Tab-separated table of C-alpha atoms and ligand atoms in Angstrom:
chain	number	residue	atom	x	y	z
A	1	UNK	CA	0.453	0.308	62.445
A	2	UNK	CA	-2.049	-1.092	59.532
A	3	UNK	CA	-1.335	-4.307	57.479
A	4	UNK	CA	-0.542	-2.415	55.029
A	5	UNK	CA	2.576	-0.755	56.801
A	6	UNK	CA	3.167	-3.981	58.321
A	7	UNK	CA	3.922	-5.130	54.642
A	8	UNK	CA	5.981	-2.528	54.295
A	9	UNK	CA	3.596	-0.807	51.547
A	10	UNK	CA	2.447	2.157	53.404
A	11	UNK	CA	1.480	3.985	50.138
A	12	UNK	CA	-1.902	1.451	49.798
A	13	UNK	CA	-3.682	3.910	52.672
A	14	UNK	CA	-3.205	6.800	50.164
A	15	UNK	CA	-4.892	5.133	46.492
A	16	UNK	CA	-8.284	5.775	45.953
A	17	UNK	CA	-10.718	3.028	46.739
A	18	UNK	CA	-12.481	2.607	43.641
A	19	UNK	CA	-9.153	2.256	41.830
A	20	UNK	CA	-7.694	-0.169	44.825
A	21	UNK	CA	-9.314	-2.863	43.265
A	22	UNK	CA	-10.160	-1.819	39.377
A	23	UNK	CA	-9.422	-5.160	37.590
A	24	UNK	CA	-6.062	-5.218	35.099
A	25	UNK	CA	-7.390	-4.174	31.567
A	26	UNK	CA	-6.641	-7.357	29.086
A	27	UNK	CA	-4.784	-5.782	26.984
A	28	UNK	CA	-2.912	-7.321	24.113
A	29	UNK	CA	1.236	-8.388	24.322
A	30	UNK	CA	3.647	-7.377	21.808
A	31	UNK	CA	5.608	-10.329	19.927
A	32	UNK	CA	9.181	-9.372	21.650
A	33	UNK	CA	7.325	-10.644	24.667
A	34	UNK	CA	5.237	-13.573	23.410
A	35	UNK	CA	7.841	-15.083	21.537
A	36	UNK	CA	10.470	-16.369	23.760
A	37	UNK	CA	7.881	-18.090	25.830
A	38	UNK	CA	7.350	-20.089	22.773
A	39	UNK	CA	11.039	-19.969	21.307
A	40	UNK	CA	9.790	-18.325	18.435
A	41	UNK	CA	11.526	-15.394	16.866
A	42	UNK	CA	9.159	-12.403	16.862
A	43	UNK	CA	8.886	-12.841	12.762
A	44	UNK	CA	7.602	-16.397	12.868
A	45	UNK	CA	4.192	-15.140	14.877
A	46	UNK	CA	1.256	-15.083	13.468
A	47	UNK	CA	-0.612	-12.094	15.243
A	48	UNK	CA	-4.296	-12.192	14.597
A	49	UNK	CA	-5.090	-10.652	17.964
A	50	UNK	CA	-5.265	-7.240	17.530
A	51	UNK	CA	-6.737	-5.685	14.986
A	52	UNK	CA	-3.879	-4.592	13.450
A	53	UNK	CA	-2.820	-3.631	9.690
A	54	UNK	CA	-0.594	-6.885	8.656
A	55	UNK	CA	0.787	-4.960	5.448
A	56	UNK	CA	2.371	-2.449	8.011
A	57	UNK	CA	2.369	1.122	7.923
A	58	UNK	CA	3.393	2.996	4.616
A	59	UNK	CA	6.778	2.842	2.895
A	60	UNK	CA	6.681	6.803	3.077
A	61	UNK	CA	6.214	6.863	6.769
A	62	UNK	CA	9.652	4.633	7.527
A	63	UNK	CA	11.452	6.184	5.042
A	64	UNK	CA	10.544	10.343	6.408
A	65	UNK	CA	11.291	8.952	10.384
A	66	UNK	CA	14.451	7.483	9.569
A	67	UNK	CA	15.461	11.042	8.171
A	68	UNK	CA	12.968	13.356	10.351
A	69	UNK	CA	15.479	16.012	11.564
A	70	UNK	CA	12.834	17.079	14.414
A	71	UNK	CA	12.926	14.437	16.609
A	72	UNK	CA	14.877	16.409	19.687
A	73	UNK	CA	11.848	19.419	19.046
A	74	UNK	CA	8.788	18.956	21.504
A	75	UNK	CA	5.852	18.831	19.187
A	76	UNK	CA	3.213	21.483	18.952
A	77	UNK	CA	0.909	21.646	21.368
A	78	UNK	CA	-2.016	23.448	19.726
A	79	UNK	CA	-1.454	20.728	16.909
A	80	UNK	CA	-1.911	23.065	13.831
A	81	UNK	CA	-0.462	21.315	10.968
A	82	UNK	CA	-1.272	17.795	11.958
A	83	UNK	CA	-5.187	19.143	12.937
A	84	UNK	CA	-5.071	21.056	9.327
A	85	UNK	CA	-4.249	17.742	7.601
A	86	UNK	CA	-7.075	15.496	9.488
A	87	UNK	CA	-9.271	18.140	8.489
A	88	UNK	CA	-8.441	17.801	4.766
A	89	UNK	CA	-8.691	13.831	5.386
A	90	UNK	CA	-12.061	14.141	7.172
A	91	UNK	CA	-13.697	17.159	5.009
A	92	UNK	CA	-14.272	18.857	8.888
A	93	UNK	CA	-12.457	22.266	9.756
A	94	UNK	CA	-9.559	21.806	11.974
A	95	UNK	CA	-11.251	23.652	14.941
A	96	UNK	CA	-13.513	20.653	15.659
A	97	UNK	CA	-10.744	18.457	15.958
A	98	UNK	CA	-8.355	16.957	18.663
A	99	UNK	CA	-5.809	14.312	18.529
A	100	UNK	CA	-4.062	12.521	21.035
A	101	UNK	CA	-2.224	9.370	21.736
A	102	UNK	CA	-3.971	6.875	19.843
A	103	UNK	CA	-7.890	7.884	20.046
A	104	UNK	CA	-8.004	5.758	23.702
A	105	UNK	CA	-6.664	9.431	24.754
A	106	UNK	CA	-9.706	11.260	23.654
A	107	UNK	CA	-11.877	8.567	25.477
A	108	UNK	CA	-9.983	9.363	28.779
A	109	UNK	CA	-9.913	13.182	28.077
A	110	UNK	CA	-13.730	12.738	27.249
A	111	UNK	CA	-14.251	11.379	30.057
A	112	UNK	CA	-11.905	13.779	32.863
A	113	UNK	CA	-14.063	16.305	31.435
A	114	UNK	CA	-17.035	15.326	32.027
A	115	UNK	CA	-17.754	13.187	34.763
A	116	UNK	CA	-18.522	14.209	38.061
A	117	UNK	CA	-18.378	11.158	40.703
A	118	UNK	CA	-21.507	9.114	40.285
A	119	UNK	CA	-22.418	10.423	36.356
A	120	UNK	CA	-22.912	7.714	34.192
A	121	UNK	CA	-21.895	6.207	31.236
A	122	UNK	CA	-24.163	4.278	28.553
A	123	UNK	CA	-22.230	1.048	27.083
A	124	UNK	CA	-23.921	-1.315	24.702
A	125	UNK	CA	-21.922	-4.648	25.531
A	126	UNK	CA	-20.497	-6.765	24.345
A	127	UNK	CA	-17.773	-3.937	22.840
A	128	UNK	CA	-14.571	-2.494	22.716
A	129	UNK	CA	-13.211	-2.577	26.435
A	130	UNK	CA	-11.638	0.776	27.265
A	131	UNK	CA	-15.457	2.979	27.437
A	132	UNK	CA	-15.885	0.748	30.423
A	133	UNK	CA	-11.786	0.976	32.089
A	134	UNK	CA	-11.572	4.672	31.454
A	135	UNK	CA	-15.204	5.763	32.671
A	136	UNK	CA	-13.949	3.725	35.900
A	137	UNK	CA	-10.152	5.014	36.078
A	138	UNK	CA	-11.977	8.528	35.615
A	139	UNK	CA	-14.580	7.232	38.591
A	140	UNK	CA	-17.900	7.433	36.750
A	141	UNK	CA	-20.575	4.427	36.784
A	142	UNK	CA	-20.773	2.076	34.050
A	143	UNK	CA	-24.506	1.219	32.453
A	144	UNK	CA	-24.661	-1.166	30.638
A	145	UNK	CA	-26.820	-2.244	27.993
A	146	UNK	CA	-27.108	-5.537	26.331
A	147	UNK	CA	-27.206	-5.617	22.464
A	148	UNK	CA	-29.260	-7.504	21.173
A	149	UNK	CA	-28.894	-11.201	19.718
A	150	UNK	CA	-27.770	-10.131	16.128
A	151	UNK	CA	-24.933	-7.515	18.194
A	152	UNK	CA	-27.613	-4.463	16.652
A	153	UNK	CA	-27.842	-1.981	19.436
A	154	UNK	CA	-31.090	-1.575	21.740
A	155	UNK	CA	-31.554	1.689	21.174
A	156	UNK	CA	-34.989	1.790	23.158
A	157	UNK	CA	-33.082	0.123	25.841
A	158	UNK	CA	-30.130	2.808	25.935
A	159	UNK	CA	-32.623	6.028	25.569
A	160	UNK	CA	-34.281	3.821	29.102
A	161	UNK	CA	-30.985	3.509	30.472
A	162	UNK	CA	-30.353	7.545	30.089
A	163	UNK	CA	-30.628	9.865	33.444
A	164	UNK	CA	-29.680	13.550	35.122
A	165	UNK	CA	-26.024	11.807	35.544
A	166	UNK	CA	-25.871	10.436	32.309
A	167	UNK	CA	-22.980	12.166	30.302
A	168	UNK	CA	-22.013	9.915	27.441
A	169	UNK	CA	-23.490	7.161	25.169
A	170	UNK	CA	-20.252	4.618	23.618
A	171	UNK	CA	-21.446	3.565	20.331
A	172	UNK	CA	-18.569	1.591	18.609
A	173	UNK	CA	-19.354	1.656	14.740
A	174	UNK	CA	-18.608	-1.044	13.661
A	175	UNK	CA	-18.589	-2.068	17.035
A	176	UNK	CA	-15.352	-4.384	18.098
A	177	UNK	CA	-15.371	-7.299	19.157
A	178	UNK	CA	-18.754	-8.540	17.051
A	179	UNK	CA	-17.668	-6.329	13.523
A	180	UNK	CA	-21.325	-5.241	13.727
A	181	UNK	CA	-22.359	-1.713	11.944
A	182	UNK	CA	-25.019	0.150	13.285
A	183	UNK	CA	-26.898	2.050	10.296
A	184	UNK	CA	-26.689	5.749	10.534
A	185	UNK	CA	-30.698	6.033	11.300
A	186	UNK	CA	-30.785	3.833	13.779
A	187	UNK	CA	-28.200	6.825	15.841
A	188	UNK	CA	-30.509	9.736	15.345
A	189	UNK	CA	-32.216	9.365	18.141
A	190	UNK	CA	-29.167	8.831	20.319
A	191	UNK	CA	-28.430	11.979	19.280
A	192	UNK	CA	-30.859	13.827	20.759
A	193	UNK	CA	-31.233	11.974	24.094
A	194	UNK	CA	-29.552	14.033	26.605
A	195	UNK	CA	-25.848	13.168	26.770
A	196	UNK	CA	-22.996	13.077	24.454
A	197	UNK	CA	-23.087	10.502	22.142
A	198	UNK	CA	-19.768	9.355	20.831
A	199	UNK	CA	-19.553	7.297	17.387
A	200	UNK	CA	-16.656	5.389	17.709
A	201	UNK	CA	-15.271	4.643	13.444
A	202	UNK	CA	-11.981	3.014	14.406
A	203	UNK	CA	-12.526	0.695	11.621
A	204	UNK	CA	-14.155	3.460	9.196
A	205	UNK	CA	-12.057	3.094	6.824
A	206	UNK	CA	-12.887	-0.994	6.559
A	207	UNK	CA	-16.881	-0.277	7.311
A	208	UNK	CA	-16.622	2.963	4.468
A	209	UNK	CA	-19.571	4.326	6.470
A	210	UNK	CA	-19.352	7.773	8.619
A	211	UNK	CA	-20.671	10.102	10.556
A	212	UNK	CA	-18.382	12.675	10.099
A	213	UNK	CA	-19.668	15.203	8.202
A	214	UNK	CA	-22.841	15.787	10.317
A	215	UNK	CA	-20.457	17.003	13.145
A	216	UNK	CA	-20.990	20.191	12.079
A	217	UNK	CA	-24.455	19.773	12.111
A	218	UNK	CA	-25.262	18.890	16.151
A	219	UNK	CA	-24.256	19.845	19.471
A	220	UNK	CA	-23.690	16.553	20.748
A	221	UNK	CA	-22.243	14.388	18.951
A	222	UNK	CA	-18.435	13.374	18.826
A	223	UNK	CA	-16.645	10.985	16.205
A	224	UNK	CA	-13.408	9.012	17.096
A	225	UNK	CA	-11.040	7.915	14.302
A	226	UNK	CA	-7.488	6.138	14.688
A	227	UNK	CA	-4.047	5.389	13.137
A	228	UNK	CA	-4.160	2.228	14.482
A	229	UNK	CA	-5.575	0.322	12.402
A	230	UNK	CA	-6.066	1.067	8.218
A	231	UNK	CA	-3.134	2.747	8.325
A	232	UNK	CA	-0.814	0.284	10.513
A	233	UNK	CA	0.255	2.807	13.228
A	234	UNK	CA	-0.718	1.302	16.306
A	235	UNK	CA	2.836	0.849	17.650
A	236	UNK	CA	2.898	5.024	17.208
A	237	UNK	CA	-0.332	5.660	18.834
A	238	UNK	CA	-2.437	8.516	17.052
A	239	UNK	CA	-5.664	8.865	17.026
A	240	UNK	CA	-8.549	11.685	17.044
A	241	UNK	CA	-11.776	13.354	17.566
A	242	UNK	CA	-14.227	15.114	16.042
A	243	UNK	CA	-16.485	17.362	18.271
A	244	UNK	CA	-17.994	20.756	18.895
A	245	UNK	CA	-15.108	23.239	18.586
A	246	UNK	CA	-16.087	24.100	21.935
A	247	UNK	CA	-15.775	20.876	23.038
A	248	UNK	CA	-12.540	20.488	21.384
A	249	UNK	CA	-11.335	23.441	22.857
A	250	UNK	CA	-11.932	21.805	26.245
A	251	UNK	CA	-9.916	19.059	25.342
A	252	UNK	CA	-7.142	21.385	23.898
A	253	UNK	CA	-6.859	22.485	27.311
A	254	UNK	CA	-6.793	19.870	29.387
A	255	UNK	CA	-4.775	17.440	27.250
A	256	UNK	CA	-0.804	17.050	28.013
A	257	UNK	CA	0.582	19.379	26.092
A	258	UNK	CA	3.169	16.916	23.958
A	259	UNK	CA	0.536	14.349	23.566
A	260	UNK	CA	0.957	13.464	20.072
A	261	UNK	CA	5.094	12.424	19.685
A	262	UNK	CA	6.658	14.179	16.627
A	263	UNK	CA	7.081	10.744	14.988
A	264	UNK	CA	3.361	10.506	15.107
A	265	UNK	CA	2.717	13.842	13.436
A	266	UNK	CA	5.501	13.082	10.628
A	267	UNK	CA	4.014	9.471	10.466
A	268	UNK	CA	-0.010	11.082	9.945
A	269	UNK	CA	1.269	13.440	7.305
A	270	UNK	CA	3.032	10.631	5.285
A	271	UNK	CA	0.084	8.264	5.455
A	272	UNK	CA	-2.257	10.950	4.419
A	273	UNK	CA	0.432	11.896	1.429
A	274	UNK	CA	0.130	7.871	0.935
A	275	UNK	CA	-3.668	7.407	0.908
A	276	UNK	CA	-3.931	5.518	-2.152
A	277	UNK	CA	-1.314	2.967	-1.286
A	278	UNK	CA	-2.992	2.431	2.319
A	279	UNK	CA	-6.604	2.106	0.681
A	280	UNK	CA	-4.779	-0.334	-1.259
A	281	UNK	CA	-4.245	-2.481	1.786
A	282	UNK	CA	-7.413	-2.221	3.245
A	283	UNK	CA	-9.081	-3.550	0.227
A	284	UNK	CA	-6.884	-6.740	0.356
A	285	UNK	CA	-7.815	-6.735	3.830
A	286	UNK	CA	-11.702	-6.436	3.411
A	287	UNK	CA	-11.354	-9.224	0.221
A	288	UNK	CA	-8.869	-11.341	2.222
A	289	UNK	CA	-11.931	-11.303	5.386
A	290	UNK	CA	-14.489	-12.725	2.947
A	291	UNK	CA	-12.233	-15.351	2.097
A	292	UNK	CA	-11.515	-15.950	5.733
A	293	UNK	CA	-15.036	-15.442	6.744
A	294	UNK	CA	-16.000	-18.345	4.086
A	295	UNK	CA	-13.212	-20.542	5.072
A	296	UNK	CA	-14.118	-19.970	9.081
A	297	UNK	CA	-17.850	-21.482	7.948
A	298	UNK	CA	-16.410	-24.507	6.787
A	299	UNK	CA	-14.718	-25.685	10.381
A	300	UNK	CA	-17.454	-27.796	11.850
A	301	UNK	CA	-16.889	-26.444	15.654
A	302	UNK	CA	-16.952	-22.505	14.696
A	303	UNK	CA	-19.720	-20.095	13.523
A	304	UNK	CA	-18.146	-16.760	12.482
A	305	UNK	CA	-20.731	-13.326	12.693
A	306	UNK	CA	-20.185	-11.510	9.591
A	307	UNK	CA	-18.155	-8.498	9.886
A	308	UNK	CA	-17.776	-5.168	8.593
A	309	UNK	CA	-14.369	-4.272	10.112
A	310	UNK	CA	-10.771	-6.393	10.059
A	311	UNK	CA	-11.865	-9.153	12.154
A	312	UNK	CA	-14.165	-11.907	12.724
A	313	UNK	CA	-16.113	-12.964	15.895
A	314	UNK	CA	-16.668	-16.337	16.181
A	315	UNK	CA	-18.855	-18.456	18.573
A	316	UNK	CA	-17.013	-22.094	19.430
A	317	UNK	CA	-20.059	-24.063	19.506
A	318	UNK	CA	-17.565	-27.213	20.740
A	319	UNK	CA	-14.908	-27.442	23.474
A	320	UNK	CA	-13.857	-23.952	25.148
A	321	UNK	CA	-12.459	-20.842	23.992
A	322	UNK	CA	-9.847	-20.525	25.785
A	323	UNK	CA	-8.521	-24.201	25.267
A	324	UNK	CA	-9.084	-23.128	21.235
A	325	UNK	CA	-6.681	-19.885	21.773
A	326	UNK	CA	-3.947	-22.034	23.699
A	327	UNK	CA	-4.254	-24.300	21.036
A	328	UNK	CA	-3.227	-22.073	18.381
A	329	UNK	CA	-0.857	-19.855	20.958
A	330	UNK	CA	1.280	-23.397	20.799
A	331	UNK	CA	1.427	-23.072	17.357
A	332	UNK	CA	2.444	-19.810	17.516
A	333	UNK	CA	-0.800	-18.257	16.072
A	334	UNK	CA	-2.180	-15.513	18.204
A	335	UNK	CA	-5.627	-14.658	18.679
A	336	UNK	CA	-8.383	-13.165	20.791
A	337	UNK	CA	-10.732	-15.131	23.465
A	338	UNK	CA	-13.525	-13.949	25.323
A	339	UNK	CA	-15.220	-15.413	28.426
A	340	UNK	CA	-17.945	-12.981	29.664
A	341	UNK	CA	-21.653	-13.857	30.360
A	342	UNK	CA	-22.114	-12.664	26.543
A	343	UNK	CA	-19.347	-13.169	24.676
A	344	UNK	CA	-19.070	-17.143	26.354
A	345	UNK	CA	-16.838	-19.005	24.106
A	346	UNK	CA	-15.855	-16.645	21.122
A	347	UNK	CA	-12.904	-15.915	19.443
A	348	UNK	CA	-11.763	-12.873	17.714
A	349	UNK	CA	-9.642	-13.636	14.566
A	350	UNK	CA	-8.347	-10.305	12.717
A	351	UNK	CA	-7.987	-10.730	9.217
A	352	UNK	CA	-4.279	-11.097	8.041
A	353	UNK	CA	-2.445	-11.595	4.689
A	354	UNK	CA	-3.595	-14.593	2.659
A	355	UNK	CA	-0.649	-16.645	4.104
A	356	UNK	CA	-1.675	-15.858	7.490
A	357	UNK	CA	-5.391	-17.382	6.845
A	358	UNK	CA	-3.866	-20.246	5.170
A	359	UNK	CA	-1.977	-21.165	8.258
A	360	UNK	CA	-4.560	-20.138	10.944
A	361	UNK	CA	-6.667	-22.367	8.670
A	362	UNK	CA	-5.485	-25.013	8.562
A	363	UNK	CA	-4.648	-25.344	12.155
A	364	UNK	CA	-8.122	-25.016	13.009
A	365	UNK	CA	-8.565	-27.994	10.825
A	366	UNK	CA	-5.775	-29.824	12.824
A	367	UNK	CA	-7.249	-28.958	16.321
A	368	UNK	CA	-9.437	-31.416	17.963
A	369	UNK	CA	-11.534	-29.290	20.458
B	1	PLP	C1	-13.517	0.403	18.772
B	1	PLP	C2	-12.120	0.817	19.120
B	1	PLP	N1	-11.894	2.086	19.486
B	1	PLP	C3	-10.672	2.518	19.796
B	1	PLP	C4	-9.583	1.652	19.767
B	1	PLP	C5	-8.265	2.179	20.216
B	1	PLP	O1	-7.534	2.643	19.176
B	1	PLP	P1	-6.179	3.438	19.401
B	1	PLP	O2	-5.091	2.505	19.046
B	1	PLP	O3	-6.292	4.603	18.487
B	1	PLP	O4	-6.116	3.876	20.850
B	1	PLP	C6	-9.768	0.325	19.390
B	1	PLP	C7	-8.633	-0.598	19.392
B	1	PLP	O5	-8.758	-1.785	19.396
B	1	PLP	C8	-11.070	-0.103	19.070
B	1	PLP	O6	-11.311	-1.361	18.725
């Protein structure tokens, strides 16, 4: 009898090793949980953690769920009306595009399709965590390659970093957590190096800068969008890609068939039908981040990157991070800390309503660190 039986956990013989001990992603908690640890009703947080669209999600899009008759159908599998309205949204014909449950699904189907144990991945760190978990999960290596100081990518570094097992390069655009964007010639010759290269433009519609329409034009390139974040959907989870029909045809395949809920699809339609209105939002978001960005400058212990997405990296150039984010967590303000080798003492704030800068404000101001 092993250990393991002894424990009565007989099952730990059967997982595979590499996942055994794959570290917990640090992902974000919702306010139902966070606020009765601080005896806070879920409406008196402040949530500046995760990227999210504080105006919510269009008026349109509660109003057509609370009266969507379809919600005992299965959706459609092959996607054809919701894949017909990205493509009028993205100017890109609906056979080179997929969409799945929030665009972390395309990562992972990316990735089952491609990797072979012991192909590679290119990731240019510090940036969004889930290229890293999924390539793992799916059992490919990681590569990683350091930005450099100003968070612009090292491209002569990644083309280096490139091999016969390479099948991807992550480029996050702008990249999350540093808000960097990467200007469209400084890709090209990603483009041509050997693998996939996958533009991530989760926060497009902050940045206004695509790739998109030169899908069409190359083999190897793929472009990731969400619902998550300009068009406050994250709690429905709908996202997409843009790829080689081929490619997407792949994905089509392998992809759960029900992947996208109904109240997704109904949701995507009415946000589309409610463009202006969600534009709307993310221009008081992008004005309401300068003002934060300028107000960030003025606390004497911070020194916020600039930003072309929803948030705002900032180093903590006294105290700790962490003691910063607990700090504000007592106050009922929630926000993002990092603690790697690159990202050592930084914050993430996303940008909120006014009210919400006000108050994270001017408890920065009331924090001693
Ligand atoms: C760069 C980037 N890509 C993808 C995602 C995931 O988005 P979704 O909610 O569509 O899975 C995020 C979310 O934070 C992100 O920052």
């Amino acid at each position: 009898m092993t250990t393991s039986d002894a424990a009565g956990e007989p099952w730990r013989a059967l997982v595979r090793g590499d996942l055994a001990t794959l570290p917990v992603y640090q992902a974000i908690q919702s306010p139902e949980v966070l606020a009765p640890e601080l005896g806070l009703s879920p409406e008196a947080i402040i949530k500046l953690d995760g990227n999210e669209n504080p105006y919510g999600c269009s008026p349109r899009v509660q109003a057509a769920l609370a009266t969507c008759p379809y919600l005992h159908i299965y959706p459609d599998p092959a996607q054809v009306a919701l894949r017909r309205d990205l493509s009028a949204y993205t100017g890109v014909g609906p056979e080179y595009i997929v969409a799945g449950s929030g665009s972390d699904e395309i990562i992972d189907l990316l990735l089952r399709l491609v990797l072979e144990p012991g192909d590679s991945v290119i990731n240019a760190v510090p940036t969004f965590g889930m290229y890293d978990f999924s390539t793992r999960v799916c059992g490919g290596r990681v590569i990683e390659v350091p930005r450099k100081r100003d968070f612009q990518l090292d491209v002569e570094g990644m083309l280096a970093a490139v091999d016969g097992r390479t099948k991807i390069i992550f480029v996050a655009n702008p990249n999350n957590p540093t808000g960097t964007l990467t200007p469209v010639e400084a890709l090209h010759p990603l483009l041509h190096a050997g693998p996939l290269l996958v533009v991530d433009e989760a926060y497009y519609e902050f940045s206004g800068q695509t790739v998109a329409a030169r899908v069409p034009q190359h083999d190897k390139l793929v472009v990731l969008r969400t619902f998550s974040k300009w068009a406050g959907l994250a709690g429905l989870r709908v996202g997409y890609g843009l790829m080689p029909p081929g490619l997407a045809q792949h994905l089509l395949t392998i992809k759960p068939p029900y992947n996208v809920n109904m109240a997704a699809e109904v949701a995507v339609r009415e946000s589309l039908a409610d463009r202006d209105y969600l534009m709307g939002t993310v221009g008081a978001v992008v004005q309401e981040r300068e003002r934060l960005y300028s107000a960030l400058e003025r606390i004497p212990y911070l020194r916020p990157w600039p930003s072309q997405a929803n948030f705002i990296l900032c180093a903590v150039t006294r105290g700790d991070a962490r003691s910063l984010h607990q700090a504000l967590r007592r106050r009922g303000i929630f926000i993002r800390y990092f603690d790697t080798p690159r990202l050592r003492d930084t914050v993430r704030i996303t940008v909120g309503r006014p009210e919400h800068t006000d108050a994270v404000v001017r408890a920065l101001e009331e924090i001693e660190p």
